[in-house]
Coordinates of C-alpha atoms in Angstrom, one line a residue:
X9 CA 51.4 106.1 -23.2
X10 CA 48.4 107.9 -24.6
X11 CA 45.6 106.5 -26.8
X12 CA 46.6 104.8 -30.1
X13 CA 44.8 106.6 -32.9
X14 CA 46.4 105.2 -36.1
X15 CA 48.3 102.0 -36.6
X16 CA 50.3 100.4 -39.5
X17 CA 50.3 96.6 -39.0
X18 CA 52.9 94.7 -41.0
X19 CA 52.5 97.0 -44.0
X20 CA 54.3 96.3 -47.2
X21 CA 54.1 98.2 -50.5
X22 CA 55.8 97.5 -53.8
X23 CA 55.9 100.2 -56.6
X24 CA 54.6 99.0 -60.0
X25 CA 58.1 99.1 -61.5
X26 CA 59.4 96.9 -58.6
X27 CA 62.2 99.3 -57.9
X28 CA 61.4 99.9 -54.3
X29 CA 59.5 98.1 -51.6
X30 CA 58.3 99.0 -48.1
X31 CA 58.8 95.9 -46.1
X32 CA 56.6 94.7 -43.1
X33 CA 56.4 98.0 -41.2
X34 CA 54.4 98.3 -38.0
X35 CA 54.0 101.7 -36.3
X36 CA 51.5 103.3 -33.9
X37 CA 50.5 107.0 -33.8
X38 CA 49.4 108.3 -30.4
X39 CA 47.0 111.1 -29.5
X40 CA 48.9 114.2 -28.4
X41 CA 52.2 113.5 -30.0
X42 CA 54.3 114.6 -33.0
X43 CA 56.0 111.6 -34.6
X44 CA 58.7 112.2 -37.2
X45 CA 59.6 109.8 -39.9
X46 CA 63.3 110.2 -40.6
X47 CA 65.9 108.4 -42.7
X48 CA 68.0 108.8 -45.8
X49 CA 66.6 109.5 -49.3
X50 CA 64.9 106.5 -50.6
X51 CA 64.3 104.9 -47.2
X52 CA 60.5 104.7 -47.5
X53 CA 59.4 107.8 -45.5
X54 CA 57.1 109.2 -48.1
X55 CA 55.8 105.8 -49.1
X56 CA 55.0 105.0 -45.5
X57 CA 53.1 108.2 -44.9
X58 CA 51.1 107.7 -48.1
X59 CA 50.2 104.1 -47.0
X60 CA 49.2 105.3 -43.5
X61 CA 47.0 108.1 -45.1
X62 CA 45.2 105.7 -47.4
X63 CA 46.7 107.4 -50.4
X64 CA 48.4 104.1 -51.2
X65 CA 46.8 100.7 -50.6
X66 CA 49.3 98.3 -48.9
X67 CA 50.2 95.1 -50.7
X68 CA 50.4 93.4 -47.4
X69 CA 49.2 94.2 -43.9
X70 CA 46.7 96.9 -43.1
X71 CA 46.3 100.4 -41.6
X72 CA 43.8 100.8 -38.7
X73 CA 42.2 104.0 -37.4
X74 CA 40.7 103.4 -34.0
X75 CA 41.0 99.7 -34.8
X76 CA 39.1 100.0 -38.0
X77 CA 40.7 99.2 -41.4
X78 CA 40.8 102.5 -43.2
X79 CA 40.3 100.9 -46.6
X80 CA 36.8 99.9 -45.5
X81 CA 35.8 103.4 -44.3
X82 CA 33.8 105.7 -46.5
X83 CA 36.1 108.3 -47.9
X84 CA 34.1 111.2 -46.5
X85 CA 34.1 109.7 -43.0
X86 CA 37.8 109.0 -43.2
X87 CA 38.5 112.6 -44.2
X88 CA 36.7 113.8 -41.1
X89 CA 39.2 111.9 -38.9
X90 CA 42.4 111.8 -40.9
X91 CA 44.0 114.6 -43.0
X92 CA 47.0 114.2 -45.3
X93 CA 49.2 117.0 -46.7
X94 CA 51.4 115.7 -49.5
X95 CA 54.6 117.3 -50.7
X96 CA 53.2 118.7 -53.9
X97 CA 50.0 120.8 -53.9
X98 CA 48.2 121.8 -57.1
X99 CA 48.3 125.5 -57.8
X100 CA 45.4 127.3 -56.1
X101 CA 45.0 129.7 -59.1
X102 CA 43.5 133.0 -57.9
X103 CA 41.8 131.6 -54.7
X104 CA 42.1 133.7 -51.6
X105 CA 43.6 132.3 -48.5
X106 CA 40.2 132.1 -46.8
X107 CA 38.9 130.1 -49.8
X108 CA 41.9 127.7 -49.7
X109 CA 41.3 127.0 -46.0
X110 CA 37.6 126.6 -46.5
X111 CA 38.3 123.8 -49.0
X112 CA 39.2 121.7 -45.9
X113 CA 35.5 121.7 -45.0
X114 CA 34.6 119.5 -48.0
X115 CA 33.9 116.3 -45.9
X116 CA 31.1 118.2 -44.1
X117 CA 29.5 120.0 -47.0
X118 CA 26.5 119.0 -49.1
X119 CA 26.8 118.0 -52.7
X120 CA 26.3 121.7 -53.6
X121 CA 29.4 122.7 -51.7
X122 CA 27.8 125.6 -49.8
X123 CA 29.8 127.0 -46.9
X124 CA 27.6 126.9 -43.7
X125 CA 27.8 129.2 -40.7
X126 CA 29.5 126.3 -38.9
X127 CA 32.0 125.9 -41.7
X128 CA 32.8 129.6 -41.6
X129 CA 33.3 129.5 -37.8
X130 CA 35.7 126.5 -38.1
X131 CA 37.7 128.3 -40.8
X132 CA 38.0 131.4 -38.7
X133 CA 39.1 129.3 -35.7
X134 CA 41.8 127.4 -37.5
X135 CA 43.1 130.6 -39.2
X136 CA 43.5 132.1 -35.7
X137 CA 45.3 129.0 -34.5
X138 CA 47.7 129.1 -37.4
X139 CA 48.2 132.8 -37.4
X140 CA 46.8 133.3 -40.9
X141 CA 43.9 135.6 -40.3
X142 CA 45.9 138.6 -41.5
X143 CA 46.4 136.8 -44.8
X144 CA 42.7 136.0 -45.3
X145 CA 42.1 138.2 -48.3
X146 CA 45.5 137.6 -49.9
X147 CA 45.7 135.6 -53.1
X148 CA 47.3 132.2 -52.1
X149 CA 49.7 132.1 -55.0
X150 CA 51.3 135.4 -53.9
X151 CA 52.3 134.2 -50.5
X152 CA 55.8 133.2 -49.4
X153 CA 56.7 129.6 -48.9
X154 CA 56.3 129.8 -45.1
X155 CA 53.0 131.6 -45.4
X156 CA 51.7 129.0 -47.9
X157 CA 52.6 126.1 -45.5
X158 CA 50.8 127.7 -42.6
X159 CA 47.7 128.2 -44.8
X160 CA 47.8 124.6 -46.0
X161 CA 48.1 123.4 -42.4
X162 CA 45.1 125.5 -41.6
X163 CA 43.3 123.8 -44.5
X164 CA 43.9 120.3 -43.1
X165 CA 42.9 121.4 -39.6
X166 CA 39.6 122.7 -41.1
X167 CA 38.8 119.0 -41.6
X168 CA 38.8 118.8 -37.8
X169 CA 40.8 115.5 -38.0
X170 CA 42.1 113.4 -35.1
X171 CA 45.3 112.5 -37.1
X172 CA 47.3 114.7 -39.4
X173 CA 50.0 113.3 -41.7
X174 CA 52.4 115.7 -43.5
X175 CA 55.0 114.8 -46.1
X176 CA 58.0 117.1 -45.7
X177 CA 56.0 120.2 -44.7
X178 CA 59.2 122.2 -44.1
X179 CA 60.9 121.3 -47.4
X180 CA 62.5 124.3 -49.1
X181 CA 61.7 126.6 -46.1
X182 CA 64.4 128.7 -44.4
X183 CA 65.2 127.9 -40.8
X184 CA 62.8 130.7 -39.4
X185 CA 59.8 129.4 -41.3
X186 CA 60.7 125.8 -40.7
X187 CA 60.7 126.4 -36.9
X188 CA 57.4 128.3 -37.2
X189 CA 55.7 125.3 -38.9
X190 CA 57.1 122.7 -36.6
X191 CA 56.3 124.7 -33.5
X192 CA 52.7 125.0 -34.9
X193 CA 52.5 121.3 -35.3
X194 CA 53.8 120.8 -31.7
X195 CA 51.2 123.2 -30.3
X196 CA 48.4 121.5 -32.2
X197 CA 49.4 118.1 -31.0
X198 CA 49.0 119.3 -27.4
X199 CA 45.2 119.5 -28.1
X200 CA 45.1 115.8 -28.5
X201 CA 45.8 115.5 -32.3
X202 CA 48.2 112.8 -33.5
X203 CA 50.7 114.4 -35.9
X204 CA 53.0 112.5 -38.3
X205 CA 55.6 114.4 -40.3
X206 CA 58.3 113.4 -42.7
X207 CA 61.5 115.4 -42.3
X208 CA 65.1 115.2 -43.3
X209 CA 66.2 117.5 -40.5
X210 CA 67.2 115.4 -37.5
X211 CA 68.1 118.3 -35.3
X212 CA 64.7 120.0 -35.9
X213 CA 63.0 116.6 -35.3
X214 CA 64.9 116.2 -32.0
X215 CA 63.7 119.6 -30.9
X216 CA 60.1 119.6 -31.9
X217 CA 59.0 115.9 -32.0
X218 CA 58.1 113.5 -29.2
X219 CA 59.2 110.4 -31.0
X220 CA 61.2 109.5 -34.2
X221 CA 60.8 106.5 -36.5
X222 CA 64.0 105.8 -38.4
X223 CA 63.6 104.0 -41.7
X224 CA 66.4 102.6 -43.9
X225 CA 66.0 100.6 -47.2
X226 CA 62.3 100.2 -46.8
X227 CA 62.4 98.8 -43.2
X228 CA 61.7 100.3 -39.8
X229 CA 65.0 100.4 -37.9
X230 CA 64.1 102.0 -34.6
X231 CA 61.2 103.9 -32.9
X232 CA 61.6 105.9 -29.7
X233 CA 62.3 109.3 -28.1
X234 CA 64.8 111.4 -30.0
X235 CA 67.7 110.4 -27.7
X236 CA 66.9 106.8 -28.3
X237 CA 66.9 107.1 -32.1
X238 CA 69.6 109.7 -32.6
X239 CA 72.4 107.3 -31.9
X240 CA 75.7 107.8 -33.6
X241 CA 76.4 104.2 -34.6
X242 CA 72.8 103.7 -35.7
X243 CA 72.8 106.8 -37.9
X244 CA 76.2 106.0 -39.4
X245 CA 74.8 102.7 -40.5
X246 CA 71.5 103.9 -41.7
X247 CA 72.8 106.9 -43.7
X248 CA 76.1 105.4 -44.7
X249 CA 77.9 108.6 -43.6
X250 CA 80.3 109.9 -41.0
X251 CA 77.7 111.2 -38.4
X252 CA 78.6 112.7 -35.1
X253 CA 76.1 113.0 -32.2
X254 CA 76.8 115.6 -29.5
X255 CA 74.8 117.2 -26.8
X256 CA 73.0 120.3 -27.8
X257 CA 74.1 123.0 -25.4
X258 CA 70.7 124.8 -25.6
X259 CA 68.3 121.9 -25.3
X260 CA 70.5 119.2 -23.7
X261 CA 69.1 116.9 -26.4
X262 CA 71.1 115.2 -29.2
X263 CA 72.8 117.4 -31.9
X264 CA 73.7 115.8 -35.2
X265 CA 76.8 116.9 -37.2
X266 CA 78.2 115.6 -40.5
X267 CA 81.8 116.8 -40.5
X268 CA 82.6 116.3 -44.2
X269 CA 86.0 117.0 -45.9
X270 CA 85.8 120.8 -45.5
X271 CA 85.5 120.5 -41.7
X272 CA 88.6 118.3 -41.6
X273 CA 90.6 120.6 -43.9
X274 CA 89.9 123.6 -41.6
X275 CA 91.5 122.1 -38.6

């Protein structure tokens, strides 16, 4: 197994209203992998990725980056090594795509926020990697959902992090743009970056991710390769649904189906 970059060690988190808790979760993120956090609504996926990013401070346990507690790291230094893309991004007003991507260079800029020649070179490089150079002069708010996601991924890559955490980066995208974003993350991981993504799509996770971490009721149920986690009995219990796992005829990996009443009626 490759180098461990980021680790959650016995992490717990309780929301102020006490309505939900993340309970004693330990999880490693390796260099050069895409790790998907999966599980039903309310299972703790978004909470865990926020704790691992430093956005939330755990009530118990700790998060380590290269063996260092992230809460002790200066925020600017942490932002050079770890990038987090939340579900909801504030409106970018009338900023161009290039300007939005350049915002990712903030950990490297002076107090005056000037864009150096090095910053400009990095912005150009990540836009080429993400296929967004043709959008450079477009106004961000006018882009499609899939285009916006690629630009936002370019922005976090402009931080030149070693670890990228994304909370449902393919939510509300059609299957074409979803595949584009996940394929981009897979290709980036092959350059040695550790990628963690929250997703509800088990089939997409099986196709594009190296490992899955299944959560249920705030606890980590199982971590492993897709075929180890996408287990019919395990998923039925975690999701509380009639889940069928078959072999995908195209990839030979697991394929998840939820028959439902309509499927039974059509037989």
